[in-house]
Amino acid sequence: MSYIDLVDDTICALITTPGLSGISVVRVSGKNALSISRKICPFLKSDVESHRVYLGRFKTAQGEIIDEGLVTYFAEGQSFTADETLEFSLHGGKACAEKLLQELLSLGCRAAERGEFSFRAFYNGKIDLVQAEAIHSLIKSRNDMARSQAVGQLTGVLSQQMDKIEQGLIHVLAQLEASIDFSTEDIEPYSLDKMKQSISEIHLQVEQMSSGFKKGRILTEGLKVVIAGAPNAGKSSLYNALLGQEKAIVSAVPGTTRDTLESTYSETGMPLSLIDTAGLRDSDEEVEKIGIERALQRLEEADFILFVLDAANEDSWDFQPVLHKLEKTVFILSKLDQNPGTEEIYTRKIAKVLNSQPLHRIFLTSSKTLVGIQGVKGFIDTKSLVDIHHDEALITQHRQHSHLQKCSNFLQRSLDLFDKQASYDLLAIEIQSALAEIFAMLGKEFDEQVMDHVFKQFCIGK
Amino acid sequence: MFLSSFVLESKMSEKFDMIVVGAGHAGIEAAMAGARLQQNVLLLTTRLDRIGYMSCNPSIGGLAKGNIVREVDIMGGLMGRVTDKTCVQFKRLNSKKGPAVRGSRAQCDKDLYCQEMRSVFEKHRYIKLLEGEAKSLVLDGDLCTGVVLEDGSTIHSKTVVITTGTFMRGVMHMGLQRIEGGRVGDKATVGISDQLAENGFTVIRLKTGTPPRLLKSSIDWSKTTPQYGDEHFYPFSYSSPKQTVLPQIACFLSYTNQKTHEIIRKNLAFSPMYTGQIEGLGPRYCPSIEDKITRFADKENHQTFLEPEGLTTDSIYLQGISTSLPEEIQYEFLRTIPGLENVKMIRPGYAVEYDCVEPTQIWSTLETRNIKNLFLAGQINGTSGYEEAAGQGLMAGVNAALKCLEKEPLILARNEAYIGVLIDDLVTKGTREPYRMFTSRAEHRLHLREDNTLERLFSIAEKHNLLDDEYRKTLAGILERRQKLSATLRETKISPTEQTQNKLKTMGTMPLLKQISVADLLRRVEINFSDLVENGLAETEEEVVSESVEVEIKYEGYISRQLGLINIAKKAENIKIPIDIDYSGVRGLSREEVEKLNRIKPLSLGQAQRISGVNPSAIQAILIYLKLHKAERVAHGNRH
């Protein structure tokens, strides 16, 4: 069942972090919010005012005192969700809040689902889709920069930039339509050249925004660092050494790691995912094969790859898996304790196999003696720092990125059409398609599935 | 005279299935459609000599409008075939801008057009013509059962179609002079619009205008530039000969200048538009010359076409110079235009104000919501243009006849025809200015082409028996040949042999990498069907067969993309909304949205989406309501 089937329910949830905190806040929202709350707050006068705080004792139906605290009333249309809302501030700790929630449920409230408050704000027209997603990012954000990005989106910086793209496309489309429908009249719409120029400019804006996704994603989801290499190259040892814990099982048997392992940590305040993968080799063994497929998948998604090479076993070097990903690959020479050498020697050896210039970044390490591990760590940390201007609004959602990319493709296709005797009717459909992507991104189009997908990501209570 | 008296004698005793009030472009098609469905039709007009009269410009068709004419033709209508027969200049507009935005336009001999139309009706076994004016409708509760004539006599019928154009409380303005009437030489009809208002209809006032008609012999043609039509004729109807019947003529281009504009500007005080004498809203896309020089003050000149209204007439239509200034001022500014220095007017330009019914008060069948068995079509629904009128007339006629036959109504979808777009726009969005069709109003434009009208509508016309047997056979034959050609092009394969590669080289296209079909080759931008024929890759075929096949193959990729969009739209279109919803009970709607939705009562979520001022969040709200509503109904049903 989708949220929109349930907007007549009155919902409630704890909206502060559960656990030990100074105060807890419980929100009740929906058409019966006030009448239900009155049963708990007998002290509320008949003429409660919106945005006013009332002090009193919260009681159960049996007259038992739950807590003494504050309750704030938000009238319909004036709350976050736009539905009638009350927020209870109670003493911290689990007991009071749970008691209150139980009482609310017994009075006919329903526990809010993930993201349901935000859904209602969107549904009631208080926020647009991009802002709704920003709230989601804000809740998830693990660092200051991500938070400021989310705030930027929430205040609509991103929406404003999208608006500009939307308006630009509508303008071009209007010019195009005018030169179709009014070609026999005395008017002068854009020339084809001018139209092409306008589309190029919009295309560039879309591309810029789309490319910002990489930064935006690193901010909210963290940098994805994937450790890969041949079996028994020492990937899991490196993984453990970088994490400073024995997370992965290490053995001398090739193929010990069968599935991918993932750990998130933060040294710099920026989130980072470190991923260990199964050794890459031809295998007939069913389970190992699945592990290898997953490893290859991880390589595609990686922001960068630590490709581990056994310094003691040059015969095992196989660069095939990273051949087309060299720009995001760093080579880690492992087991240096067994086969010492200099950085220069190994750089040249790798270049020789790759048949290229010796320009690749390499680190000489030993997970046993921890030589070189700090260097790798420092390198990852610098990579995880993203340089962002304070007025830059980055897209942080895959959904947004996918629409922008499609929009960009349609615009590219329309530019191609200009090069081969543009037919106006076809040009129009490319631009309409591009515009449809922007509409979809902004949630201006009706699509129940998209809505549900977006709101399922939300955290309860926000 | 003989004819009308014949009908008058029998009218009291006879009961008709349909009465069509008005014999303009809408009335003609309504009557014809009724007759095709073997209904007895009375066609009532105030003037028998003006059946299908072109009150304004002497052309039929144009961008998007040409598509409508072809749609009307496939659905058994008359406009296309009579236009072909009386065409004196033909042009395919936007010919280089893509097949989906092309439009055929034919200038016609106005008098011959009327004669042709009249001759169709005079000999028709199901249609009776009557000269007279309908003063009011016969109402039995909310049911319309006939009309009352000027002489007080009553004629009964099962259904009534009103197509009165600009005649309902029509007022003509020229300078500060006001004359009652819908058109020069014709009186206005009064009574019906008051009666509609009394029965709860919102009646709105619209305005339109027409330019002066000039005396041919008073024009110095040497100062104008002749404009000829196309060599190639694409008849509107597949029943017409491949060549035009009448001799082809030119029209002539001239321009206004600063002097012209100065005179008009100086005399704006005498233009009823500017004195506030006219309240009705005029069309933005067809501004008067007063409007043009006021709104586009920077423009140094405006073009005007001098279009002969026929082969033998002395009357020249001055396209682009619609005006309602006093006659003497019209003379003053006209004589500043090159070629018109000594011009004489046969008739000055004037503006017409008229009543129409706010079209959201009618169903998609064109039956009114307030009064059953009453259908409205044409300008009375707020449209402008002969073609828009014809399309509505046809559908009103078909649906009135189907109602008489107690059959399901016929509603064309937005992805089937421009006529579908037209009617859906009117009944959902309404209009505040005279509505004209544009290609951009059709979201399924790539599919709604002139060349594939047959593919789009033939099966519908056939199913509803709208075609006479001869034409049905002609159309079925063309369609079959097209399907055969299409199949052959797709099935014939060519391989990268040396001979083929050499041939492709001479055709100026890339060699083959692997075996492909001839259709694949045709998809290349630089290849067209005639190249295939010349190089022995396809057999020669008439253009009437090959053109649509070629466009279909070349546009396939785009069309399937658009069909994808159509399907997304259909998703919302398929969610039906019951008529009995009270929107004030739907949570989350603004007051304005409730008011609009309650008034229009959309039949589907898609239709609701298109109502202006109804926001996406409202659509969500309606969907929720529908789900709850449905759940309630099911629960209710289970109890019984």
PDB file of N, CA, C and O in Angstrom, chain B residues 115-157:
ATOM      1  N   GLN B 115     -22.458  26.445 -54.132  1.00  0.00           N
ATOM      2  CA  GLN B 115     -23.294  25.717 -55.098  1.00  0.00           C
ATOM      3  C   GLN B 115     -23.103  24.210 -54.968  1.00  0.00           C
ATOM      4  O   GLN B 115     -24.061  23.442 -54.966  1.00  0.00           O
ATOM      5  N   GLU B 116     -21.838  23.808 -54.874  1.00  0.00           N
ATOM      6  CA  GLU B 116     -21.523  22.385 -54.739  1.00  0.00           C
ATOM      7  C   GLU B 116     -22.193  21.796 -53.502  1.00  0.00           C
ATOM      8  O   GLU B 116     -22.794  20.726 -53.544  1.00  0.00           O
ATOM      9  N   MET B 117     -22.075  22.529 -52.396  1.00  0.00           N
ATOM     10  CA  MET B 117     -22.648  22.044 -51.139  1.00  0.00           C
ATOM     11  C   MET B 117     -24.165  21.917 -51.262  1.00  0.00           C
ATOM     12  O   MET B 117     -24.757  20.915 -50.882  1.00  0.00           O
ATOM     13  N   ARG B 118     -24.763  22.939 -51.833  1.00  0.00           N
ATOM     14  CA  ARG B 118     -26.221  22.930 -51.925  1.00  0.00           C
ATOM     15  C   ARG B 118     -26.695  21.754 -52.777  1.00  0.00           C
ATOM     16  O   ARG B 118     -27.674  21.081 -52.447  1.00  0.00           O
ATOM     17  N   SER B 119     -25.958  21.496 -53.865  1.00  0.00           N
ATOM     18  CA  SER B 119     -26.393  20.426 -54.765  1.00  0.00           C
ATOM     19  C   SER B 119     -26.344  19.062 -54.064  1.00  0.00           C
ATOM     20  O   SER B 119     -27.162  18.188 -54.341  1.00  0.00           O
ATOM     21  N   VAL B 120     -25.418  18.890 -53.129  1.00  0.00           N
ATOM     22  CA  VAL B 120     -25.358  17.631 -52.377  1.00  0.00           C
ATOM     23  C   VAL B 120     -26.648  17.431 -51.587  1.00  0.00           C
ATOM     24  O   VAL B 120     -27.216  16.344 -51.558  1.00  0.00           O
ATOM     25  N   PHE B 121     -27.139  18.513 -50.968  1.00  0.00           N
ATOM     26  CA  PHE B 121     -28.287  18.378 -50.069  1.00  0.00           C
ATOM     27  C   PHE B 121     -29.608  18.342 -50.794  1.00  0.00           C
ATOM     28  O   PHE B 121     -30.566  17.746 -50.340  1.00  0.00           O
ATOM     29  N   GLU B 122     -29.646  19.023 -51.920  1.00  0.00           N
ATOM     30  CA  GLU B 122     -30.925  19.092 -52.629  1.00  0.00           C
ATOM     31  C   GLU B 122     -31.394  17.726 -53.103  1.00  0.00           C
ATOM     32  O   GLU B 122     -32.567  17.496 -53.283  1.00  0.00           O
ATOM     33  N   LYS B 123     -30.441  16.830 -53.305  1.00  0.00           N
ATOM     34  CA  LYS B 123     -30.874  15.541 -53.837  1.00  0.00           C
ATOM     35  C   LYS B 123     -30.736  14.411 -52.817  1.00  0.00           C
ATOM     36  O   LYS B 123     -30.800  13.250 -53.169  1.00  0.00           O
ATOM     37  N   HIS B 124     -30.566  14.764 -51.555  1.00  0.00           N
ATOM     38  CA  HIS B 124     -30.305  13.695 -50.595  1.00  0.00           C
ATOM     39  C   HIS B 124     -31.572  13.101 -50.003  1.00  0.00           C
ATOM     40  O   HIS B 124     -32.458  13.817 -49.556  1.00  0.00           O
ATOM     41  N   ARG B 125     -31.649  11.783 -49.990  1.00  0.00           N
ATOM     42  CA  ARG B 125     -32.901  11.158 -49.555  1.00  0.00           C
ATOM     43  C   ARG B 125     -33.164  11.275 -48.053  1.00  0.00           C
ATOM     44  O   ARG B 125     -34.301  11.194 -47.599  1.00  0.00           O
ATOM     45  N   TYR B 126     -32.129  11.451 -47.251  1.00  0.00           N
ATOM     46  CA  TYR B 126     -32.360  11.525 -45.806  1.00  0.00           C
ATOM     47  C   TYR B 126     -32.388  12.958 -45.268  1.00  0.00           C
ATOM     48  O   TYR B 126     -32.608  13.171 -44.092  1.00  0.00           O
ATOM     49  N   ILE B 127     -32.045  13.938 -46.124  1.00  0.00           N
ATOM     50  CA  ILE B 127     -31.939  15.309 -45.618  1.00  0.00           C
ATOM     51  C   ILE B 127     -32.989  16.197 -46.270  1.00  0.00           C
ATOM     52  O   ILE B 127     -33.176  16.177 -47.484  1.00  0.00           O
ATOM     53  N   LYS B 128     -33.694  16.977 -45.441  1.00  0.00           N
ATOM     54  CA  LYS B 128     -34.605  17.980 -45.989  1.00  0.00           C
ATOM     55  C   LYS B 128     -34.102  19.358 -45.621  1.00  0.00           C
ATOM     56  O   LYS B 128     -33.713  19.604 -44.481  1.00  0.00           O
ATOM     57  N   LEU B 129     -34.102  20.250 -46.608  1.00  0.00           N
ATOM     58  CA  LEU B 129     -33.639  21.608 -46.399  1.00  0.00           C
ATOM     59  C   LEU B 129     -34.836  22.503 -46.107  1.00  0.00           C
ATOM     60  O   LEU B 129     -35.882  22.354 -46.726  1.00  0.00           O
ATOM     61  N   LEU B 130     -34.669  23.427 -45.183  1.00  0.00           N
ATOM     62  CA  LEU B 130     -35.755  24.371 -44.897  1.00  0.00           C
ATOM     63  C   LEU B 130     -35.155  25.740 -44.611  1.00  0.00           C
ATOM     64  O   LEU B 130     -34.224  25.874 -43.819  1.00  0.00           O
ATOM     65  N   GLU B 131     -35.715  26.742 -45.298  1.00  0.00           N
ATOM     66  CA  GLU B 131     -35.273  28.106 -45.016  1.00  0.00           C
ATOM     67  C   GLU B 131     -36.129  28.641 -43.889  1.00  0.00           C
ATOM     68  O   GLU B 131     -37.356  28.659 -43.989  1.00  0.00           O
ATOM     69  N   GLY B 132     -35.514  29.073 -42.827  1.00  0.00           N
ATOM     70  CA  GLY B 132     -36.280  29.581 -41.696  1.00  0.00           C
ATOM     71  C   GLY B 132     -35.372  29.774 -40.502  1.00  0.00           C
ATOM     72  O   GLY B 132     -34.204  29.382 -40.525  1.00  0.00           O
ATOM     73  N   GLU B 133     -35.914  30.408 -39.471  1.00  0.00           N
ATOM     74  CA  GLU B 133     -35.098  30.677 -38.298  1.00  0.00           C
ATOM     75  C   GLU B 133     -35.686  29.969 -37.084  1.00  0.00           C
ATOM     76  O   GLU B 133     -36.898  30.025 -36.841  1.00  0.00           O
ATOM     77  N   ALA B 134     -34.817  29.312 -36.348  1.00  0.00           N
ATOM     78  CA  ALA B 134     -35.265  28.687 -35.109  1.00  0.00           C
ATOM     79  C   ALA B 134     -35.288  29.761 -34.029  1.00  0.00           C
ATOM     80  O   ALA B 134     -34.278  30.395 -33.759  1.00  0.00           O
ATOM     81  N   LYS B 135     -36.456  29.996 -33.458  1.00  0.00           N
ATOM     82  CA  LYS B 135     -36.558  31.021 -32.411  1.00  0.00           C
ATOM     83  C   LYS B 135     -36.253  30.457 -31.036  1.00  0.00           C
ATOM     84  O   LYS B 135     -35.719  31.146 -30.176  1.00  0.00           O
ATOM     85  N   SER B 136     -36.661  29.219 -30.834  1.00  0.00           N
ATOM     86  CA  SER B 136     -36.402  28.617 -29.522  1.00  0.00           C
ATOM     87  C   SER B 136     -36.416  27.096 -29.621  1.00  0.00           C
ATOM     88  O   SER B 136     -36.799  26.533 -30.649  1.00  0.00           O
ATOM     89  N   LEU B 137     -36.002  26.500 -28.534  1.00  0.00           N
ATOM     90  CA  LEU B 137     -35.971  25.040 -28.471  1.00  0.00           C
ATOM     91  C   LEU B 137     -37.240  24.558 -27.778  1.00  0.00           C
ATOM     92  O   LEU B 137     -37.776  25.244 -26.911  1.00  0.00           O
ATOM     93  N   VAL B 138     -37.696  23.378 -28.177  1.00  0.00           N
ATOM     94  CA  VAL B 138     -38.807  22.784 -27.453  1.00  0.00           C
ATOM     95  C   VAL B 138     -38.202  21.933 -26.336  1.00  0.00           C
ATOM     96  O   VAL B 138     -37.423  21.020 -26.614  1.00  0.00           O
ATOM     97  N   LEU B 139     -38.519  22.285 -25.102  1.00  0.00           N
ATOM     98  CA  LEU B 139     -37.931  21.549 -23.983  1.00  0.00           C
ATOM     99  C   LEU B 139     -39.002  20.821 -23.197  1.00  0.00           C
ATOM    100  O   LEU B 139     -40.074  21.370 -22.926  1.00  0.00           O
ATOM    101  N   ASP B 140     -38.669  19.584 -22.869  1.00  0.00           N
ATOM    102  CA  ASP B 140     -39.570  18.806 -22.029  1.00  0.00           C
ATOM    103  C   ASP B 140     -38.744  18.423 -20.806  1.00  0.00           C
ATOM    104  O   ASP B 140     -38.005  17.458 -20.838  1.00  0.00           O
ATOM    105  N   GLY B 141     -38.831  19.243 -19.767  1.00  0.00           N
ATOM    106  CA  GLY B 141     -37.921  19.067 -18.631  1.00  0.00           C
ATOM    107  C   GLY B 141     -36.517  19.349 -19.089  1.00  0.00           C
ATOM    108  O   GLY B 141     -36.249  20.411 -19.670  1.00  0.00           O
ATOM    109  N   ASP B 142     -35.598  18.397 -18.895  1.00  0.00           N
ATOM    110  CA  ASP B 142     -34.236  18.625 -19.346  1.00  0.00           C
ATOM    111  C   ASP B 142     -33.976  17.915 -20.681  1.00  0.00           C
ATOM    112  O   ASP B 142     -32.859  17.553 -21.008  1.00  0.00           O
ATOM    113  N   LEU B 143     -35.046  17.728 -21.439  1.00  0.00           N
ATOM    114  CA  LEU B 143     -34.938  17.011 -22.701  1.00  0.00           C
ATOM    115  C   LEU B 143     -35.321  17.951 -23.844  1.00  0.00           C
ATOM    116  O   LEU B 143     -36.338  18.637 -23.780  1.00  0.00           O
ATOM    117  N   CYS B 144     -34.502  17.996 -24.895  1.00  0.00           N
ATOM    118  CA  CYS B 144     -34.823  18.819 -26.047  1.00  0.00           C
ATOM    119  C   CYS B 144     -35.555  17.950 -27.068  1.00  0.00           C
ATOM    120  O   CYS B 144     -35.077  16.878 -27.440  1.00  0.00           O
ATOM    121  N   THR B 145     -36.719  18.402 -27.514  1.00  0.00           N
ATOM    122  CA  THR B 145     -37.526  17.557 -28.406  1.00  0.00           C
ATOM    123  C   THR B 145     -37.879  18.239 -29.717  1.00  0.00           C
ATOM    124  O   THR B 145     -38.720  17.757 -30.464  1.00  0.00           O
ATOM    125  N   GLY B 146     -37.247  19.389 -29.996  1.00  0.00           N
ATOM    126  CA  GLY B 146     -37.528  20.038 -31.269  1.00  0.00           C
ATOM    127  C   GLY B 146     -37.244  21.517 -31.217  1.00  0.00           C
ATOM    128  O   GLY B 146     -36.644  22.013 -30.247  1.00  0.00           O
ATOM    129  N   VAL B 147     -37.670  22.232 -32.280  1.00  0.00           N
ATOM    130  CA  VAL B 147     -37.461  23.678 -32.305  1.00  0.00           C
ATOM    131  C   VAL B 147     -38.766  24.380 -32.693  1.00  0.00           C
ATOM    132  O   VAL B 147     -39.629  23.811 -33.342  1.00  0.00           O
ATOM    133  N   VAL B 148     -38.868  25.648 -32.262  1.00  0.00           N
ATOM    134  CA  VAL B 148     -39.994  26.490 -32.652  1.00  0.00           C
ATOM    135  C   VAL B 148     -39.477  27.493 -33.679  1.00  0.00           C
ATOM    136  O   VAL B 148     -38.437  28.118 -33.470  1.00  0.00           O
ATOM    137  N   LEU B 149     -40.179  27.609 -34.795  1.00  0.00           N
ATOM    138  CA  LEU B 149     -39.739  28.519 -35.844  1.00  0.00           C
ATOM    139  C   LEU B 149     -40.276  29.930 -35.613  1.00  0.00           C
ATOM    140  O   LEU B 149     -41.148  30.156 -34.779  1.00  0.00           O
ATOM    141  N   GLU B 150     -39.776  30.838 -36.424  1.00  0.00           N
ATOM    142  CA  GLU B 150     -40.154  32.241 -36.368  1.00  0.00           C
ATOM    143  C   GLU B 150     -41.675  32.428 -36.456  1.00  0.00           C
ATOM    144  O   GLU B 150     -42.253  33.261 -35.775  1.00  0.00           O
ATOM    145  N   ASP B 151     -42.302  31.603 -37.311  1.00  0.00           N
ATOM    146  CA  ASP B 151     -43.751  31.738 -37.497  1.00  0.00           C
ATOM    147  C   ASP B 151     -44.554  31.042 -36.407  1.00  0.00           C
ATOM    148  O   ASP B 151     -45.768  30.942 -36.479  1.00  0.00           O
ATOM    149  N   GLY B 152     -43.850  30.575 -35.403  1.00  0.00           N
ATOM    150  CA  GLY B 152     -44.538  29.966 -34.271  1.00  0.00           C
ATOM    151  C   GLY B 152     -44.798  28.485 -34.430  1.00  0.00           C
ATOM    152  O   GLY B 152     -45.221  27.819 -33.495  1.00  0.00           O
ATOM    153  N   SER B 153     -44.523  27.946 -35.598  1.00  0.00           N
ATOM    154  CA  SER B 153     -44.754  26.517 -35.786  1.00  0.00           C
ATOM    155  C   SER B 153     -43.657  25.708 -35.094  1.00  0.00           C
ATOM    156  O   SER B 153     -42.540  26.179 -34.908  1.00  0.00           O
ATOM    157  N   THR B 154     -44.011  24.500 -34.730  1.00  0.00           N
ATOM    158  CA  THR B 154     -43.089  23.644 -33.989  1.00  0.00           C
ATOM    159  C   THR B 154     -42.715  22.433 -34.839  1.00  0.00           C
ATOM    160  O   THR B 154     -43.570  21.851 -35.498  1.00  0.00           O
ATOM    161  N   ILE B 155     -41.436  22.089 -34.828  1.00  0.00           N
ATOM    162  CA  ILE B 155     -41.026  20.855 -35.494  1.00  0.00           C
ATOM    163  C   ILE B 155     -40.403  19.949 -34.439  1.00  0.00           C
ATOM    164  O   ILE B 155     -39.532  20.384 -33.683  1.00  0.00           O
ATOM    165  N   HIS B 156     -40.841  18.713 -34.399  1.00  0.00           N
ATOM    166  CA  HIS B 156     -40.330  17.799 -33.387  1.00  0.00           C
ATOM    167  C   HIS B 156     -39.222  16.911 -33.932  1.00  0.00           C
ATOM    168  O   HIS B 156     -39.171  16.611 -35.123  1.00  0.00           O
ATOM    169  N   SER B 157     -38.342  16.517 -33.052  1.00  0.00           N
ATOM    170  CA  SER B 157     -37.269  15.605 -33.459  1.00  0.00           C
ATOM    171  C   SER B 157     -36.721  14.929 -32.217  1.00  0.00           C
ATOM    172  O   SER B 157     -36.966  15.365 -31.090  1.00  0.00           O
TER     173      SER B 157
END
